XYZ file of C-alpha atoms in Angstrom:
549
model
C 70.789 102.037 131.599
C 72.038 104.711 129.126
C 73.171 103.477 125.728
C 76.765 104.615 126.334
C 76.817 102.675 129.609
C 75.510 99.609 127.762
C 78.376 99.853 125.266
C 80.929 100.261 128.036
C 79.501 97.273 129.890
C 79.509 95.194 126.684
C 83.180 96.070 126.178
C 83.984 95.139 129.770
C 82.138 91.818 129.385
C 84.054 91.071 126.185
C 87.360 91.665 127.977
C 86.233 89.398 130.820
C 85.192 86.660 128.389
C 88.583 86.860 126.687
C 90.449 86.759 129.989
C 88.321 84.114 131.644
C 88.789 81.763 128.708
C 92.527 81.706 129.325
C 93.084 82.544 132.970
C 90.160 81.537 135.170
C 89.509 78.053 136.479
C 85.981 77.103 135.475
C 83.690 75.825 138.222
C 82.435 72.190 138.097
C 78.949 73.075 136.864
C 78.557 69.659 135.278
C 78.544 68.044 138.720
C 75.117 69.569 139.357
C 73.690 66.912 136.994
C 76.233 64.160 137.579
C 74.751 60.764 136.791
C 71.680 62.187 135.025
C 71.636 60.952 131.431
C 68.293 62.238 130.183
C 66.824 64.121 128.589
C 69.573 64.368 125.981
C 69.845 65.415 122.360
C 72.143 64.388 119.528
C 73.829 66.959 117.294
C 74.275 66.610 113.550
C 77.978 66.081 114.187
C 77.111 62.922 116.176
C 77.905 64.414 119.599
C 75.445 63.623 122.409
C 74.515 66.581 124.641
C 73.607 65.502 128.188
C 72.291 67.610 131.107
C 75.828 68.042 132.477
C 76.934 69.504 129.141
C 74.117 72.049 129.221
C 75.043 72.925 132.819
C 78.653 73.614 131.773
C 77.490 75.806 128.872
C 75.145 77.873 131.037
C 77.540 77.904 134.002
C 80.402 79.429 131.993
C 78.135 82.248 130.789
C 76.897 82.758 134.347
C 80.512 82.975 135.629
C 81.298 85.822 133.248
C 78.054 87.535 134.208
C 79.064 87.456 137.888
C 82.603 88.611 137.083
C 81.209 91.602 135.182
C 79.319 92.565 138.353
C 82.520 92.407 140.386
C 81.892 89.079 142.145
C 84.777 86.671 142.625
C 82.821 83.789 144.165
C 80.141 82.247 141.948
C 79.638 78.639 143.008
C 77.671 79.342 146.158
C 74.294 77.763 146.825
C 72.369 80.658 145.266
C 74.578 80.465 142.170
C 73.943 76.754 141.806
C 70.204 77.320 142.165
C 70.299 79.985 139.416
C 72.116 77.688 136.978
C 69.824 74.758 137.879
C 66.780 76.943 137.204
C 68.001 77.805 133.726
C 69.181 74.302 132.851
C 65.921 72.706 134.013
C 63.972 74.934 131.624
C 66.331 73.978 128.784
C 65.866 70.275 129.575
C 62.095 70.753 129.483
C 62.540 72.067 125.948
C 64.587 68.965 125.085
C 61.730 66.696 126.124
C 59.365 68.292 123.602
C 61.794 68.086 120.658
C 61.273 65.578 117.822
C 63.643 62.631 117.753
C 66.137 63.862 115.170
C 69.625 65.438 115.316
C 69.987 69.160 116.066
C 72.379 71.633 114.519
C 74.768 73.539 116.794
C 72.847 76.671 115.858
C 69.529 75.145 116.952
C 70.933 73.997 120.304
C 72.322 77.416 121.164
C 69.100 79.037 120.006
C 67.129 76.905 122.488
C 69.405 77.998 125.351
C 69.211 81.617 124.275
C 65.399 81.606 124.029
C 65.196 80.035 127.474
C 67.324 82.851 128.910
C 65.065 85.423 127.267
C 61.963 83.680 128.648
C 63.491 83.828 132.149
C 64.439 87.504 131.566
C 68.139 86.722 131.999
C 69.097 89.138 129.206
C 72.667 89.787 130.384
C 73.520 86.075 130.502
C 72.034 85.655 126.996
C 74.209 88.484 125.745
C 77.316 86.911 127.314
C 76.468 83.603 125.633
C 76.363 85.415 122.288
C 79.733 87.080 122.938
C 81.265 83.717 123.889
C 80.011 82.258 120.626
C 81.606 85.115 118.670
C 84.998 84.101 120.042
C 84.545 80.417 119.269
C 82.654 80.260 115.991
C 84.689 81.405 113.024
C 83.554 81.060 109.430
C 86.072 82.179 106.880
C 85.713 82.986 103.225
C 89.150 83.473 101.757
C 87.675 85.286 98.758
C 86.496 88.226 100.881
C 88.749 90.247 103.178
C 87.509 92.858 105.636
C 89.179 96.263 106.034
C 88.970 97.455 109.615
C 88.837 101.134 110.538
C 92.530 101.142 111.403
C 93.337 99.865 107.907
C 94.119 96.315 108.994
C 92.863 93.597 106.632
C 91.434 90.461 108.240
C 89.558 87.372 106.949
C 85.792 87.596 106.666
C 83.889 86.207 109.666
C 80.125 85.855 109.243
C 79.570 85.144 112.929
C 80.710 88.666 113.810
C 77.719 90.048 111.899
C 75.362 87.599 113.555
C 76.648 88.497 117.023
C 76.325 92.251 116.457
C 72.719 91.876 115.276
C 71.872 89.506 118.127
C 73.108 92.104 120.605
C 70.756 94.661 119.038
C 67.814 92.277 119.524
C 68.840 91.379 123.042
C 69.182 95.045 123.957
C 65.498 95.346 123.045
C 64.786 92.122 124.995
C 63.596 90.391 121.823
C 64.221 86.964 120.345
C 67.478 87.204 118.389
C 66.841 84.279 116.010
C 66.404 86.580 112.939
C 70.080 87.550 113.307
C 71.039 84.305 111.547
C 69.054 85.219 108.422
C 70.382 88.790 108.486
C 74.000 87.572 108.619
C 73.376 85.127 105.758
C 71.724 87.840 103.656
C 74.695 90.177 104.153
C 77.111 87.397 103.261
C 75.097 86.640 100.103
C 75.179 90.306 99.061
C 78.950 90.294 99.358
C 79.191 87.060 97.374
C 76.992 88.508 94.628
C 79.180 91.623 94.498
C 82.352 89.525 93.913
C 84.504 91.952 95.896
C 87.961 91.022 97.114
C 87.942 93.622 99.905
C 85.108 95.303 101.774
C 85.328 98.064 104.385
C 83.699 97.598 107.774
C 81.526 100.697 107.288
C 80.138 99.269 104.050
C 79.308 95.998 105.810
C 77.486 97.846 108.577
C 75.509 99.784 105.970
C 74.469 96.440 104.457
C 73.348 95.206 107.880
C 71.158 98.275 108.376
C 69.675 97.920 104.910
C 68.975 94.203 105.432
C 67.253 94.855 108.764
C 65.033 97.493 107.142
C 64.246 95.266 104.159
C 63.145 92.542 106.569
C 60.802 94.897 108.421
C 62.920 94.693 111.599
C 62.696 98.424 112.225
C 63.216 98.421 115.999
C 66.330 96.284 115.680
C 67.570 98.536 112.859
C 67.086 101.582 115.084
C 68.977 99.927 117.943
C 71.787 98.954 115.563
C 72.027 102.511 114.185
C 72.206 103.937 117.708
C 74.827 101.342 118.600
C 76.994 102.443 115.665
C 76.601 106.117 116.518
C 77.611 105.610 120.134
C 80.566 103.455 119.118
C 81.728 106.194 116.753
C 81.505 108.731 119.573
C 83.531 106.535 121.944
C 86.145 105.950 119.219
C 86.533 109.694 118.647
C 87.029 110.275 122.355
C 89.633 107.511 122.495
C 91.451 108.872 119.427
C 91.514 112.362 120.943
C 93.012 110.915 124.129
C 95.637 108.995 122.167
C 96.640 112.090 120.195
C 97.504 113.851 123.443
C 99.968 111.161 124.514
C 101.521 110.294 121.136
C 105.211 110.938 120.776
C 106.273 113.676 118.321
C 107.333 112.455 114.877
C 109.792 113.850 112.350
C 110.250 117.609 112.054
C 107.461 119.764 110.619
C 108.223 121.351 107.245
C 106.881 124.427 105.497
C 105.416 123.499 102.108
C 104.587 125.903 99.283
C 101.198 125.010 97.810
C 100.241 125.450 94.138
C 98.462 128.736 94.915
C 101.649 130.156 96.429
C 100.563 129.918 100.051
C 102.808 128.301 102.643
C 101.400 125.604 104.933
C 102.801 123.465 107.750
C 103.360 119.810 106.861
C 103.635 117.424 109.812
C 103.866 114.228 107.762
C 100.559 112.775 108.976
C 99.371 112.197 105.403
C 102.657 110.388 104.693
C 102.050 108.068 107.634
C 98.555 107.347 106.264
C 100.091 106.504 102.884
C 102.516 104.134 104.584
C 99.609 102.381 106.340
C 97.849 102.043 102.987
C 101.006 100.783 101.296
C 101.551 98.064 103.895
C 97.976 96.739 103.898
C 97.862 92.940 103.770
C 101.424 92.704 102.429
C 103.676 89.768 103.316
C 106.195 90.403 106.055
C 108.349 93.414 105.200
C 111.879 93.618 106.558
C 111.469 97.338 107.355
C 109.340 98.824 110.125
C 106.878 101.658 109.511
C 109.251 104.084 111.253
C 112.170 103.031 109.042
C 110.027 103.396 105.932
C 108.928 106.871 107.035
C 112.544 107.968 107.497
C 113.426 106.645 104.041
C 110.522 108.511 102.441
C 111.633 111.713 104.206
C 114.950 111.696 102.369
C 115.665 114.874 100.332
C 112.657 116.738 101.788
C 113.523 120.237 102.947
C 111.892 123.291 104.455
C 110.176 125.408 101.786
C 109.705 122.556 99.289
C 106.811 122.867 96.840
C 103.850 120.506 97.121
C 104.557 119.061 93.669
C 108.225 118.400 94.480
C 107.271 116.886 97.837
C 104.900 114.403 96.193
C 107.378 113.561 93.458
C 110.199 113.041 95.972
C 108.100 110.691 98.114
C 107.256 108.617 95.024
C 110.905 108.454 93.938
C 111.997 107.487 97.445
C 109.379 104.722 97.516
C 110.604 103.506 94.132
C 114.220 103.454 95.401
C 113.142 101.273 98.344
C 112.227 98.477 95.930
C 115.909 97.485 96.086
C 115.696 96.947 99.862
C 112.801 94.463 99.928
C 110.894 92.660 97.178
C 107.578 93.477 98.872
C 108.282 97.186 98.450
C 107.422 96.800 94.755
C 103.716 96.671 95.605
C 104.202 99.217 98.393
C 105.667 101.767 95.950
C 102.791 101.108 93.546
C 100.272 101.906 96.279
C 102.081 105.119 97.197
C 101.750 106.227 93.562
C 98.120 105.054 93.544
C 97.301 107.279 96.522
C 98.494 110.330 94.612
C 96.562 109.283 91.483
C 93.408 108.993 93.588
C 93.953 112.486 94.984
C 94.535 113.885 91.489
C 91.329 112.418 90.055
C 88.869 111.877 92.914
C 87.193 114.088 95.519
C 89.273 112.209 98.084
C 92.311 112.638 100.303
C 94.449 109.998 101.972
C 93.242 111.512 105.258
C 89.686 110.432 104.366
C 90.756 106.801 104.683
C 90.095 103.750 102.541
C 86.484 103.590 103.699
C 85.691 106.699 101.641
C 87.500 105.485 98.522
C 84.623 103.504 97.016
C 82.155 106.374 97.369
C 84.737 108.754 95.888
C 84.932 106.526 92.790
C 81.147 106.522 92.539
C 81.029 110.317 92.717
C 83.852 110.832 90.213
C 82.680 108.268 87.643
C 79.985 110.347 85.940
C 82.006 113.558 86.244
C 85.012 111.861 84.633
C 82.927 110.769 81.634
C 81.341 114.197 81.238
C 84.705 115.918 81.393
C 86.075 113.525 78.778
C 83.137 114.351 76.507
C 83.533 118.099 77.090
C 87.188 118.100 76.037
C 86.432 115.976 72.976
C 88.215 112.843 74.130
C 85.254 110.528 74.885
C 82.213 109.476 72.891
C 79.047 111.283 74.121
C 77.100 107.997 73.820
C 78.865 106.779 76.967
C 76.580 109.094 78.937
C 73.545 107.091 77.785
C 74.460 104.121 79.997
C 72.894 103.466 83.392
C 75.832 105.210 85.061
C 74.552 104.632 88.588
C 74.509 100.860 88.119
C 77.981 100.856 86.568
C 79.361 103.098 89.313
C 78.126 100.657 91.966
C 80.153 97.865 90.312
C 83.480 99.701 90.577
C 85.821 98.075 93.102
C 88.939 100.194 93.839
C 90.467 97.454 96.007
C 91.348 95.631 92.782
C 94.087 98.248 92.247
C 95.988 97.147 95.318
C 97.570 94.100 93.696
C 99.405 96.235 91.100
C 103.137 96.631 91.483
C 104.909 99.917 90.809
C 105.628 99.274 87.126
C 101.990 98.394 86.458
C 100.660 101.567 88.084
C 103.331 103.723 86.446
C 102.570 102.291 82.994
C 98.849 102.957 83.383
C 99.520 106.497 84.593
C 101.985 107.399 81.844
C 100.363 105.700 78.860
C 96.722 104.762 79.326
C 94.816 107.079 81.665
C 93.169 109.941 79.756
C 94.769 113.330 80.400
C 92.939 116.663 80.343
C 95.410 118.994 78.578
C 93.043 121.934 78.131
C 94.194 123.754 81.272
C 97.522 125.196 82.339
C 98.138 122.093 84.460
C 97.649 118.739 82.754
C 95.499 116.420 84.884
C 94.333 112.794 84.663
C 90.593 112.321 84.647
C 90.699 108.540 85.279
C 91.887 106.173 87.959
C 92.784 102.596 86.946
C 89.287 101.313 87.805
C 87.538 104.174 85.977
C 89.799 103.373 83.026
C 88.788 99.676 82.987
C 85.127 100.600 83.165
C 85.439 103.154 80.339
C 87.135 100.564 78.096
C 84.378 98.047 78.833
C 81.690 100.607 78.057
C 83.306 101.511 74.754
C 83.274 97.905 73.557
C 79.505 97.531 74.122
C 78.489 101.017 73.004
C 76.384 99.736 70.079
C 74.429 97.205 72.181
C 70.966 97.637 73.681
C 70.884 97.563 77.504
C 74.482 96.331 77.726
C 75.158 97.144 81.399
C 75.318 93.490 82.474
C 77.852 92.635 79.754
C 79.876 95.741 80.587
C 80.102 94.727 84.250
C 81.084 91.157 83.341
C 83.930 92.391 81.122
C 84.963 94.962 83.730
C 85.231 92.191 86.330
C 87.533 90.252 84.000
C 89.705 93.331 83.557
C 89.902 94.306 87.218
C 90.728 90.767 88.374
C 93.387 90.580 85.620
C 91.994 87.388 84.150
C 91.831 89.052 80.730
C 93.271 92.151 79.093
C 92.646 93.610 75.645
C 95.360 94.798 73.298
C 96.913 98.259 73.531
C 94.854 99.886 70.734
C 91.652 98.762 72.435
C 92.817 100.159 75.781
C 93.903 103.403 74.128
C 90.843 104.036 72.000
C 87.787 102.220 73.377
C 85.098 104.743 74.222
C 86.949 107.621 72.585
C 85.996 109.625 69.517
C 88.159 107.341 67.381
C 87.502 103.782 68.508
C 90.152 102.065 66.414
C 90.649 98.706 68.125
C 92.855 96.787 65.680
C 96.219 95.625 66.982
C 98.173 95.047 63.810
C 98.158 95.912 60.104
C 99.836 93.905 57.346
C 100.899 95.566 54.129
C 102.915 94.915 50.985
C 105.155 97.388 49.164
C 105.725 96.952 45.430
C 108.865 97.906 43.536
C 107.937 101.444 42.494
C 108.373 104.929 43.952
C 104.590 105.268 44.153
C 104.211 102.031 46.091
C 107.056 102.851 48.458
C 106.029 106.451 49.236
C 102.234 106.015 49.237
C 101.807 102.588 50.827
C 105.067 102.259 52.740
C 105.252 105.819 54.139
C 102.051 107.895 53.808
C 99.374 105.269 54.483
C 101.394 103.806 57.333
C 101.554 107.228 58.959
C 97.741 107.346 59.092
C 97.577 103.790 60.431
C 100.183 104.261 63.163
C 98.506 107.504 64.325
C 95.778 105.522 66.102
C 98.037 102.818 67.551
C 98.509 99.306 66.256
C 101.559 97.512 64.989
C 102.678 97.429 61.373
C 103.939 94.320 59.596
C 105.190 94.907 56.075
C 106.705 92.975 53.219
C 109.460 94.971 51.460
C 110.914 91.988 49.594
C 109.725 93.280 46.225
C 111.888 96.394 46.437
C 115.009 95.867 44.336
C 118.388 95.553 46.025
C 121.465 97.769 46.013
C 122.990 98.283 42.557
C 119.954 97.043 40.656
C 119.146 98.874 37.380
C 116.371 101.501 37.384
C 114.863 101.521 33.929
C 113.049 104.858 34.243
C 116.111 106.932 35.188
C 118.754 104.567 33.836
C 120.357 104.704 37.284
C 121.202 102.255 40.040
C 119.098 101.537 43.121
C 120.373 102.362 46.610
C 118.436 99.356 47.911
C 115.728 99.093 50.596
C 117.709 100.524 53.547
C 117.230 104.259 52.738
C 113.467 103.754 52.434
C 113.335 101.816 55.750
C 115.100 104.748 57.402
C 112.365 107.047 56.082
C 109.753 104.607 57.371
C 111.343 104.478 60.827
C 111.560 108.277 61.065
C 107.898 108.504 60.087
C 106.948 106.108 62.919
C 108.932 108.202 65.383
C 107.331 111.405 64.129
C 103.747 110.153 64.409
C 103.227 110.109 68.177
C 100.602 107.619 69.368
C 99.984 109.452 72.651
């Protein structure tokens, strides 16, 4: 059978399993062993599994197998003989087992191996699919991003089932799938990621299979992915032909002066991104799209289009509290496109690799324009790039993203158009690197601090965020000073020195109590003092004049 036909049959079987679990009336397979109490096994949960229980387990898988072949009757004499043949072999296995409880996994493995021994590969595969719908293991710390952008809880059994199907396609024992699934889950736990894309998980599965020397299974899994991708593309092409037309197409003037057609598809992708894993929003995607289209007109420039969409998203924060995070993600998508070799049309699956690619280039550009310390390039940049997790940005609300964009992300001002060279996650990593720049082999410490930053469990003061890793790594937050009662003290300490201090960020706390009050006698000029207020005005104007960035 061709691989594409195998995939189509697997999909049909999965639909049958789903339907049969809710609609069909299961046959009384347990009656085939009615009254027979041995051999039996006890599970770790305390449940006793008798021959009738095994018959029901095998019989349900056999029903779906017959349904997939188009049969509607499957309790005839020949069907009963088939199920009896399988169950008898399983019971023979029970007789040779040691007298101790079995895990659920071990029981199902015995049934599956028996099916493989009897060359009933299709029934074994159906048993695996049934298990995927029943066995759910959740880890609330890890969420999976599907290809359509939907975020769902992590389910280890899905990995195990996919790998088992690869083994069963090769007519091999699928027991190693358990270890592969556990290894993938451990890799994710070690990476401490909040979100992981399905493509990244599948890459881990391939890598784990290869590391375990399971090359034939790895090849089958790779082919399975390729064929699935092909079928998805065909389905997407078919859907595009029947989709209803959306809002009117606009002509947009690009930065190079050329005019292009804008159909709003990238805006719809941004809306999908903005709504990912958010609590229930009172507005539908279509209503949000219409709101974001406000004030757009034919012949608008690309810059004005982007700015208008962001402002419209910001205005929607008044309509629903959840739109605060939504608006932040809309702004984030434009920041990503400004900094990274990435477009919203590439999807979230490409975002992590785009950060990896841009990380080293961002540091080099910062060094070239004189903003970053060249010693940052001496780190193991590949290792640090692998630790960057862009999904940590998605919890920011609009004000948080806007503040980072306006105040903290380094800007390249050497060209005609000013451009950011950092995303929020590149910024956190650069700050972490700057703090450990004098250490030997500090990558592990850098990653630990970065993880504290990105999960928002800790944040340094503004001067540290401004200056860490730059050519002037002034990290102090506040300076205290005292002004004495003389023109030299006031003008040198109170004005001039404070100008140099405030240039590199940091607050100023001063004691001006020694300066004489209004009307006090000035011995040197024989005049009267105007008090401290005129000098504080000078000090305030100096602080305004010295721009901290």
